Structures are given as structure tokens and as C-alpha cells.
JSON list of C-alpha atoms in Angstrom, two decimals:
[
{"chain": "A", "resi": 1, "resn": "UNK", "atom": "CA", "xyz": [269.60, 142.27, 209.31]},
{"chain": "A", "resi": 2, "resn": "UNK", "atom": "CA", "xyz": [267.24, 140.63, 211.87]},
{"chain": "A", "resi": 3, "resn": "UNK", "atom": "CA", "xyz": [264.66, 142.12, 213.62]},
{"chain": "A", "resi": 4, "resn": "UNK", "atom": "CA", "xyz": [261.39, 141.94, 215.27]},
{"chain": "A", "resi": 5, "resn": "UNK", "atom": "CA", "xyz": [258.14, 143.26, 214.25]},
{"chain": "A", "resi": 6, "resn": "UNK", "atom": "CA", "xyz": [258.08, 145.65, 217.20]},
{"chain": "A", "resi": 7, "resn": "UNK", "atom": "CA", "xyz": [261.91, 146.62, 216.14]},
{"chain": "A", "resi": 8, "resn": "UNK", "atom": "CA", "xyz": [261.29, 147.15, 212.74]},
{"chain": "A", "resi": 9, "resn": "UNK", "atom": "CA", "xyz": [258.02, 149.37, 213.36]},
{"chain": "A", "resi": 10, "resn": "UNK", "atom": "CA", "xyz": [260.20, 151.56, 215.66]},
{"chain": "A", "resi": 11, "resn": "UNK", "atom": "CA", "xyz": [262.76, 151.67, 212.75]},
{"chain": "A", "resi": 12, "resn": "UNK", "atom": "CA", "xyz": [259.90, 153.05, 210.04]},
{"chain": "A", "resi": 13, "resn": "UNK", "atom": "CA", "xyz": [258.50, 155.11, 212.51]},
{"chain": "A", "resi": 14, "resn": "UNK", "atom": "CA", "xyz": [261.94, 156.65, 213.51]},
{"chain": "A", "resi": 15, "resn": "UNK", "atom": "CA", "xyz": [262.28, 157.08, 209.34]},
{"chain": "A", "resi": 16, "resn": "UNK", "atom": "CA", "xyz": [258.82, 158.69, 208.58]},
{"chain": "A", "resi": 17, "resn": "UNK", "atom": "CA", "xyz": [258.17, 162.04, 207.79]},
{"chain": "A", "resi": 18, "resn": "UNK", "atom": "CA", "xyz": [255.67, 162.86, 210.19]},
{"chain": "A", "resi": 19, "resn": "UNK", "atom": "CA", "xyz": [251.98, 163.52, 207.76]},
{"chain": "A", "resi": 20, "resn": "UNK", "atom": "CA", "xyz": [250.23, 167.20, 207.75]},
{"chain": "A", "resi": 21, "resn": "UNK", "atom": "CA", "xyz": [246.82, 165.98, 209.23]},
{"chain": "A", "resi": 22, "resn": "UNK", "atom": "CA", "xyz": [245.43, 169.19, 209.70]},
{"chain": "A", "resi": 23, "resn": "UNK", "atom": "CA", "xyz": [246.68, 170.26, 205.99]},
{"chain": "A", "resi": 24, "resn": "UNK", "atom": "CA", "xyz": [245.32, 166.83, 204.88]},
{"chain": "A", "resi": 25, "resn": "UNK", "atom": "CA", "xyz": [241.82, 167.29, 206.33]},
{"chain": "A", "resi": 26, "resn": "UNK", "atom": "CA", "xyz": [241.56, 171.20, 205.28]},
{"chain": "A", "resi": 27, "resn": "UNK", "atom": "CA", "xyz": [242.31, 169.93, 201.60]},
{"chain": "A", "resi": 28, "resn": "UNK", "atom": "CA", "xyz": [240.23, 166.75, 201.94]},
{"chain": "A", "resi": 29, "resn": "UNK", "atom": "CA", "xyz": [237.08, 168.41, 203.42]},
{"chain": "A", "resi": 30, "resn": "UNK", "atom": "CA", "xyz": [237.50, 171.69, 200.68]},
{"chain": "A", "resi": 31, "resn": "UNK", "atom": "CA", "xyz": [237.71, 169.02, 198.07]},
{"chain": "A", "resi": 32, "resn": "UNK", "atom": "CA", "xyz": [235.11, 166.43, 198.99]},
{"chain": "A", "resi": 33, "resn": "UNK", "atom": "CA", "xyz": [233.03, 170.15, 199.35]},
{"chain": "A", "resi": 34, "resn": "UNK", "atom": "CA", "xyz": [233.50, 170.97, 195.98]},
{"chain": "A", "resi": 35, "resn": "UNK", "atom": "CA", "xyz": [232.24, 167.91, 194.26]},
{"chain": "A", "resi": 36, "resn": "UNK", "atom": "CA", "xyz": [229.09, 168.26, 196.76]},
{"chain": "A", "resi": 37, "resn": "UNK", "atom": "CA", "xyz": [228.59, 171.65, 195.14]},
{"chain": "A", "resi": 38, "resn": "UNK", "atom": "CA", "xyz": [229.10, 170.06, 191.69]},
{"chain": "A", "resi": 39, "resn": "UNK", "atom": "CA", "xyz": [226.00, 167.74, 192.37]},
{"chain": "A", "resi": 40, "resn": "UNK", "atom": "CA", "xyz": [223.95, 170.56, 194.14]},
{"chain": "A", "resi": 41, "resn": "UNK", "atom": "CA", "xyz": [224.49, 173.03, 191.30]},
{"chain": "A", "resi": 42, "resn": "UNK", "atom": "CA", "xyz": [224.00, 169.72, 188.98]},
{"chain": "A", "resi": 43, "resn": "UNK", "atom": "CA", "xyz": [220.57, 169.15, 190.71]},
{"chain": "A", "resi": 44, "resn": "UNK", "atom": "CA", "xyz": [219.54, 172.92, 190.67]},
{"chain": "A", "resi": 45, "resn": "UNK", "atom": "CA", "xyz": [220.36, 172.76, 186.97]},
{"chain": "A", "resi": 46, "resn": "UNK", "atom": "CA", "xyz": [218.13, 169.95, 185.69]},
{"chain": "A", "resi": 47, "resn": "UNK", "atom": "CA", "xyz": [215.50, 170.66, 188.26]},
{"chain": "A", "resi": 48, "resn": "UNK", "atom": "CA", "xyz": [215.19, 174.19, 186.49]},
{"chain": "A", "resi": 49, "resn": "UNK", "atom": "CA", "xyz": [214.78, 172.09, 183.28]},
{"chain": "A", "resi": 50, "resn": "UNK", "atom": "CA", "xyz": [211.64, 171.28, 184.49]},
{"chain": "A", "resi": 51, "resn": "UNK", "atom": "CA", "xyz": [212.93, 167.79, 186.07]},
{"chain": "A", "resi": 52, "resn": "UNK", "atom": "CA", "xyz": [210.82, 166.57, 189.12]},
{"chain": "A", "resi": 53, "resn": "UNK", "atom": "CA", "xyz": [213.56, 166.49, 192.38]},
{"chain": "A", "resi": 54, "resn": "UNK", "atom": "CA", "xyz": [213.76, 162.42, 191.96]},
{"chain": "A", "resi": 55, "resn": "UNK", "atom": "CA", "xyz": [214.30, 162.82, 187.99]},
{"chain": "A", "resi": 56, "resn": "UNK", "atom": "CA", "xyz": [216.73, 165.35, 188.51]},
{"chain": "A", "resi": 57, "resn": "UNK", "atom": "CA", "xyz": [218.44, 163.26, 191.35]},
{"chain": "A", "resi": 58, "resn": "UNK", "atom": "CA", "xyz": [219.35, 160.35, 189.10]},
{"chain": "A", "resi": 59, "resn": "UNK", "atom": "CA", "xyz": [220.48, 162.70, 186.01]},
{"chain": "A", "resi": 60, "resn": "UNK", "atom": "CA", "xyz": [222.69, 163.78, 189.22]},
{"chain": "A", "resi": 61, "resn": "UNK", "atom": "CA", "xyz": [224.44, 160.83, 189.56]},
{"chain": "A", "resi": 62, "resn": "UNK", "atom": "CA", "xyz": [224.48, 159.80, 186.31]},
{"chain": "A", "resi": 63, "resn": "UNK", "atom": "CA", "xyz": [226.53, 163.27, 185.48]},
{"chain": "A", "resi": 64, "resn": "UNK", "atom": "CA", "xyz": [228.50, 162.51, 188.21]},
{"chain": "A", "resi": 65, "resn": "UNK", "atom": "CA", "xyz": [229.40, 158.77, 187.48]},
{"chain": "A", "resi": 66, "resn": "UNK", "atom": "CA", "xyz": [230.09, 160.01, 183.85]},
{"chain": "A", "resi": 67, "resn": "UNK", "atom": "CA", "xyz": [232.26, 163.08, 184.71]},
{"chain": "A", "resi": 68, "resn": "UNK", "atom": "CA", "xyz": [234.65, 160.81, 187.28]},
{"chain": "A", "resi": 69, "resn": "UNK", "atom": "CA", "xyz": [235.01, 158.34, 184.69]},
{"chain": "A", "resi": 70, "resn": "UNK", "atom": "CA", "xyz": [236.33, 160.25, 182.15]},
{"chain": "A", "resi": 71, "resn": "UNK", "atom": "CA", "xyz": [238.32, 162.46, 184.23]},
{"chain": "A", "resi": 72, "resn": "UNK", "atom": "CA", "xyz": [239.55, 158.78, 185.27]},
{"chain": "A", "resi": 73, "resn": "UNK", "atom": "CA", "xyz": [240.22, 157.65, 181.30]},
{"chain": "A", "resi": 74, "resn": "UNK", "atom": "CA", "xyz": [242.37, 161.35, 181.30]},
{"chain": "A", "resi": 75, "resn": "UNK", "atom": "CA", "xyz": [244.44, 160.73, 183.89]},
{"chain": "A", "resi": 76, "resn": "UNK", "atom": "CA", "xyz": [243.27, 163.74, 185.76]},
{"chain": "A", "resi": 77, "resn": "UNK", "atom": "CA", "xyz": [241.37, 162.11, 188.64]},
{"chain": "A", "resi": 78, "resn": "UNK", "atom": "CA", "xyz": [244.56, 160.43, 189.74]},
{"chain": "A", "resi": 79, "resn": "UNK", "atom": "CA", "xyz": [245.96, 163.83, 189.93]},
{"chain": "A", "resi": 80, "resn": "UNK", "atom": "CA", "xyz": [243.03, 165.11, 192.05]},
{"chain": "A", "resi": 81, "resn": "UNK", "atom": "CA", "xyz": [243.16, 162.26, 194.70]},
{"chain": "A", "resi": 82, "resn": "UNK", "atom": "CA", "xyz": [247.08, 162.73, 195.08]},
{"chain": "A", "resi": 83, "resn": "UNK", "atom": "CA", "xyz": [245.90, 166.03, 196.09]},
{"chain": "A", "resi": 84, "resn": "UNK", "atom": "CA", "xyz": [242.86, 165.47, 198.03]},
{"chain": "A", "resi": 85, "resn": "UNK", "atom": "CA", "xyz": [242.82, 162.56, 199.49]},
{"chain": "A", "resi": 86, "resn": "UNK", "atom": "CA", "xyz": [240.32, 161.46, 200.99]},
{"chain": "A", "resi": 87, "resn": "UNK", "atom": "CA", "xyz": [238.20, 164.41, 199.59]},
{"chain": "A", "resi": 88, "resn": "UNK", "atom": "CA", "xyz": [237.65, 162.59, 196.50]},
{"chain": "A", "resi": 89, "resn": "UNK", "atom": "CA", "xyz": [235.82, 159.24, 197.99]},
{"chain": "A", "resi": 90, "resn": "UNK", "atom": "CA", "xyz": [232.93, 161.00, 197.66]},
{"chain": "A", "resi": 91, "resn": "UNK", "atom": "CA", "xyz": [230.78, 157.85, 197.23]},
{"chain": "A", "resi": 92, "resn": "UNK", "atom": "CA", "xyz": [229.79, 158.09, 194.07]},
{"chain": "A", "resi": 93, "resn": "UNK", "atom": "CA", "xyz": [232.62, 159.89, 192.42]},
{"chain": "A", "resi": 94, "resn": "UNK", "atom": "CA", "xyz": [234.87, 157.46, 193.88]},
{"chain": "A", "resi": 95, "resn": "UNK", "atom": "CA", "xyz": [232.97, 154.25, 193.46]},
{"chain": "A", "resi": 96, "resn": "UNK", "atom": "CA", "xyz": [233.02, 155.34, 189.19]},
{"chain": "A", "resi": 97, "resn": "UNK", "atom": "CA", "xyz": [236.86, 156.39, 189.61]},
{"chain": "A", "resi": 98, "resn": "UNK", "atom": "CA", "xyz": [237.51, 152.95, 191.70]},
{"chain": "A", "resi": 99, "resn": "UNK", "atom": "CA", "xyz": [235.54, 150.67, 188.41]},
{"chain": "A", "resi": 100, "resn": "UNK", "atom": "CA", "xyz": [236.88, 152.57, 185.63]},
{"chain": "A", "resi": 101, "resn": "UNK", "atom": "CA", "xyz": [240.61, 152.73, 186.71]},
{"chain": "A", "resi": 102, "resn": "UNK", "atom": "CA", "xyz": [241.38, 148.79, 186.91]},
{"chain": "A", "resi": 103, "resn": "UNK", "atom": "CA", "xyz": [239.50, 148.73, 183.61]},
{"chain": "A", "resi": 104, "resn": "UNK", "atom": "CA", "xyz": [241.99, 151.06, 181.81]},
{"chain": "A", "resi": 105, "resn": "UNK", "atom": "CA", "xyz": [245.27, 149.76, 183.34]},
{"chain": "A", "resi": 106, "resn": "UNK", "atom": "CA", "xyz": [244.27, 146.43, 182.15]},
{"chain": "A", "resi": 107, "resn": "UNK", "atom": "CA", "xyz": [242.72, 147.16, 178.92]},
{"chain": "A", "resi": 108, "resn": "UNK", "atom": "CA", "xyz": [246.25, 145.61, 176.88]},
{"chain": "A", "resi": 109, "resn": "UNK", "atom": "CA", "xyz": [245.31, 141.91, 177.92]},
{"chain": "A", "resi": 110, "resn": "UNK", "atom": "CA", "xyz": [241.71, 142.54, 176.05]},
{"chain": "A", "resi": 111, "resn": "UNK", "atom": "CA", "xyz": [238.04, 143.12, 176.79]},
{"chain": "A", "resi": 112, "resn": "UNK", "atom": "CA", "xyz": [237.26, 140.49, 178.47]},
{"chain": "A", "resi": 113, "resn": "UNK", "atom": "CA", "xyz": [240.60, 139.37, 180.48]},
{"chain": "A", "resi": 114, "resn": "UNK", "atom": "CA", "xyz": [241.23, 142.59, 181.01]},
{"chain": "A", "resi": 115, "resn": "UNK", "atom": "CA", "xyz": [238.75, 144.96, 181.27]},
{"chain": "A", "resi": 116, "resn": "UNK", "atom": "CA", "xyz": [236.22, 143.41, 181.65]},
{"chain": "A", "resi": 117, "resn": "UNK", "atom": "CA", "xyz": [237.23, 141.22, 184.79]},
{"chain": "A", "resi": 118, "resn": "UNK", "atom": "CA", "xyz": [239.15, 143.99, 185.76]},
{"chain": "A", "resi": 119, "resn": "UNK", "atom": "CA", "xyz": [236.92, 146.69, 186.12]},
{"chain": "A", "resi": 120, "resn": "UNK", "atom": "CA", "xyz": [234.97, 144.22, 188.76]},
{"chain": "A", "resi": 121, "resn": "UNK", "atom": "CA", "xyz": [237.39, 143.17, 190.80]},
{"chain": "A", "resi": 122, "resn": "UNK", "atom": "CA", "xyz": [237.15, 146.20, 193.22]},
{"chain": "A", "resi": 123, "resn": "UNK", "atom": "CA", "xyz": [233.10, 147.03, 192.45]},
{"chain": "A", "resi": 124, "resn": "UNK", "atom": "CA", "xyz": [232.31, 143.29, 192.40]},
{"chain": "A", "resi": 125, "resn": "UNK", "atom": "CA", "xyz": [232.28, 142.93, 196.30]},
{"chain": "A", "resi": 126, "resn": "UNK", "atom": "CA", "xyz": [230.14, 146.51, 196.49]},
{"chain": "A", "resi": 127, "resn": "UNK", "atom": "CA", "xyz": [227.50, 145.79, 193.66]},
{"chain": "A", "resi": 128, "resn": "UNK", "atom": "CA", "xyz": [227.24, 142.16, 195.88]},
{"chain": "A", "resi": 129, "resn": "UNK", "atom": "CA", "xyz": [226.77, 143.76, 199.28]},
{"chain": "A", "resi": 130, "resn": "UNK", "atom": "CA", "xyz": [224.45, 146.38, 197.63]},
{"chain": "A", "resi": 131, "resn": "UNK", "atom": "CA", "xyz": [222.29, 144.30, 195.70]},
{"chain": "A", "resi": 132, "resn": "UNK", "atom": "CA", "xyz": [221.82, 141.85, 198.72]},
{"chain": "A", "resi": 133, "resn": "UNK", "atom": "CA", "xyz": [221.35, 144.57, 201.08]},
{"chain": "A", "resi": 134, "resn": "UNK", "atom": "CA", "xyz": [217.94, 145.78, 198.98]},
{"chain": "A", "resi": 135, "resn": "UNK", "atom": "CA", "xyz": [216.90, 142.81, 198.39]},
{"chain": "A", "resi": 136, "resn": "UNK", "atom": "CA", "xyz": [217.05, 142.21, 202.21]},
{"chain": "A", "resi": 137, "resn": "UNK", "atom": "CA", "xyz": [215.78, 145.58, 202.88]},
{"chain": "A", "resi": 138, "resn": "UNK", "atom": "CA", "xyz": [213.07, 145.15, 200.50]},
{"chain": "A", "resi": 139, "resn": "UNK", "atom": "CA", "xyz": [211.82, 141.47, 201.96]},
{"chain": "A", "resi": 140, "resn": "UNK", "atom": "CA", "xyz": [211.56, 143.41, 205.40]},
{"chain": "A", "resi": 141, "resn": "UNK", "atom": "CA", "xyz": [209.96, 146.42, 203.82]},
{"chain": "A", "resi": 142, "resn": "UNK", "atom": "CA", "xyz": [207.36, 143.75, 202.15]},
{"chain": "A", "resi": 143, "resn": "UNK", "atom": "CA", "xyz": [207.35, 141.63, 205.58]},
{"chain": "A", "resi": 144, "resn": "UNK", "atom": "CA", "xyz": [206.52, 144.92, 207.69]},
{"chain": "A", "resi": 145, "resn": "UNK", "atom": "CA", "xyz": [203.42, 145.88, 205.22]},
{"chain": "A", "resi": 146, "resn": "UNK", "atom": "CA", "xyz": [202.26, 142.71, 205.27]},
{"chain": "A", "resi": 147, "resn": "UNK", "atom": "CA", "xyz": [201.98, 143.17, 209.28]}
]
């Protein structure tokens, strides 16, 4: 069977189920929603503790990071995204669920040629971008004071 690109994207097009985009967004947006509330309540919790609102900010994301992880290691945050979607790239949720899950599918070939190596190949390019980003925006931050 021979075809053309054009031909066979007709074909796949003619063969797809057509997706539930409204459904999708409803259960992406309630999702994504959620977590927000997580980290809000998470906030409002340590800030009660008598953390100051940067303090408690960081203990934020650090529950968060830790929570996504190991509801990565269970097997559970797989389960979520199938069902959310998109709801579950909350940045930092899924930036922890996007390191720790190459790590644990390739923990067999060991710590280092596995997970190790792994566990970077998706965050490598981020942690890159991000840590040559502030160091750019921090040499025009220093640049503009010295103005």
C-alpha cells in the first residue's frame, strides 16, 4: 500500500475518534485547579507556622516537588495525567513527575546508566535554559544598577 502524506493523513483522520475538547479542558482546568489549591492551602499552612511568605513559598515547592515524585515512584501520577491531561503540567508538579519518571523506568541498567543519566535527559535541557536565563537576567539586573 502506497500513499502520499496528504493521502495517508486523510486516511487517519477518516479513522480517528474525534477528541472531547470541551470534556478535556473542563477536566484539565478542574485538575490543574486542584493542585493550585494544594500549594495555596500548602502556603497558608506553613505561613501559620510562623514562616515569613518567601520561607513559606519555598517549603511550597519543596512539598510539592516531593509529593509529585512519590506519587510518580507509586505509579499514581501516571494515573492522574491519563485523566487530566494537561491539568497536571502544572510547572512544578510536572517538571518533578517529568525527572523522576525516566529515573524509575530505567533504574534496572543501574545508578548511574540508568538513573542517573536518565532522570536528565528530559530536565537536562530545562535546568540549562534556566540556569542561563538567571545568569543572563542577573548580568542585566547588575548592568542596569550599575547605570
Amino acid at each position: 500500500m502506497d500513499m502520499s502524506p496528504q493521502e495517508y493523513q486523510a486516511y487517519i483522520k477518516k479513522k480517528q475518534e474525534p477528541s472531547p475538547l470541551v470534556k478535556n479542558v473542563v477536566i484539565a482546568f478542574v485538575v490543574g485547579g486542584a493542585i493550585c489549591v494544594l500549594g495555596q492551602l500548602l502556603t497558608n499552612g506553613f505561613k501559620s507556622m510562623g514562616l515569613d511568605t518567601e520561607d513559606a513559598g519555598t517549603a511550597t515547592s519543596i512539598s510539592l516537588v516531593f509529593l509529585s515524585a512519590v506519587l510518580t515512584a507509586l505509579g499514581l501520577y501516571h494515573r492522574l495525567a491519563r485523566f487530566a491531561g494537561a491539568g497536571t503540567l502544572v510547572p512544578i508538579t510536572g517538571f518533578a513527575n517529568s525527572v523522576v519518571s525516566p529515573a524509575i523506568d530505567y533504574r534496572a541498567e543501574g545508578i548511574i546508566t540508568g538513573t542517573a543519566i536518565k532522570m536528565f535527559t528530559i530536565a537536562g535541557p530545562v535546568i540549562v535554559f534556566g540556569t542561563a536565563a538567571s545568569a543572563l537576567y542577573g548580568l542585566v539586573l547588575w548592568l542596569a544598577q550599575k547605570a
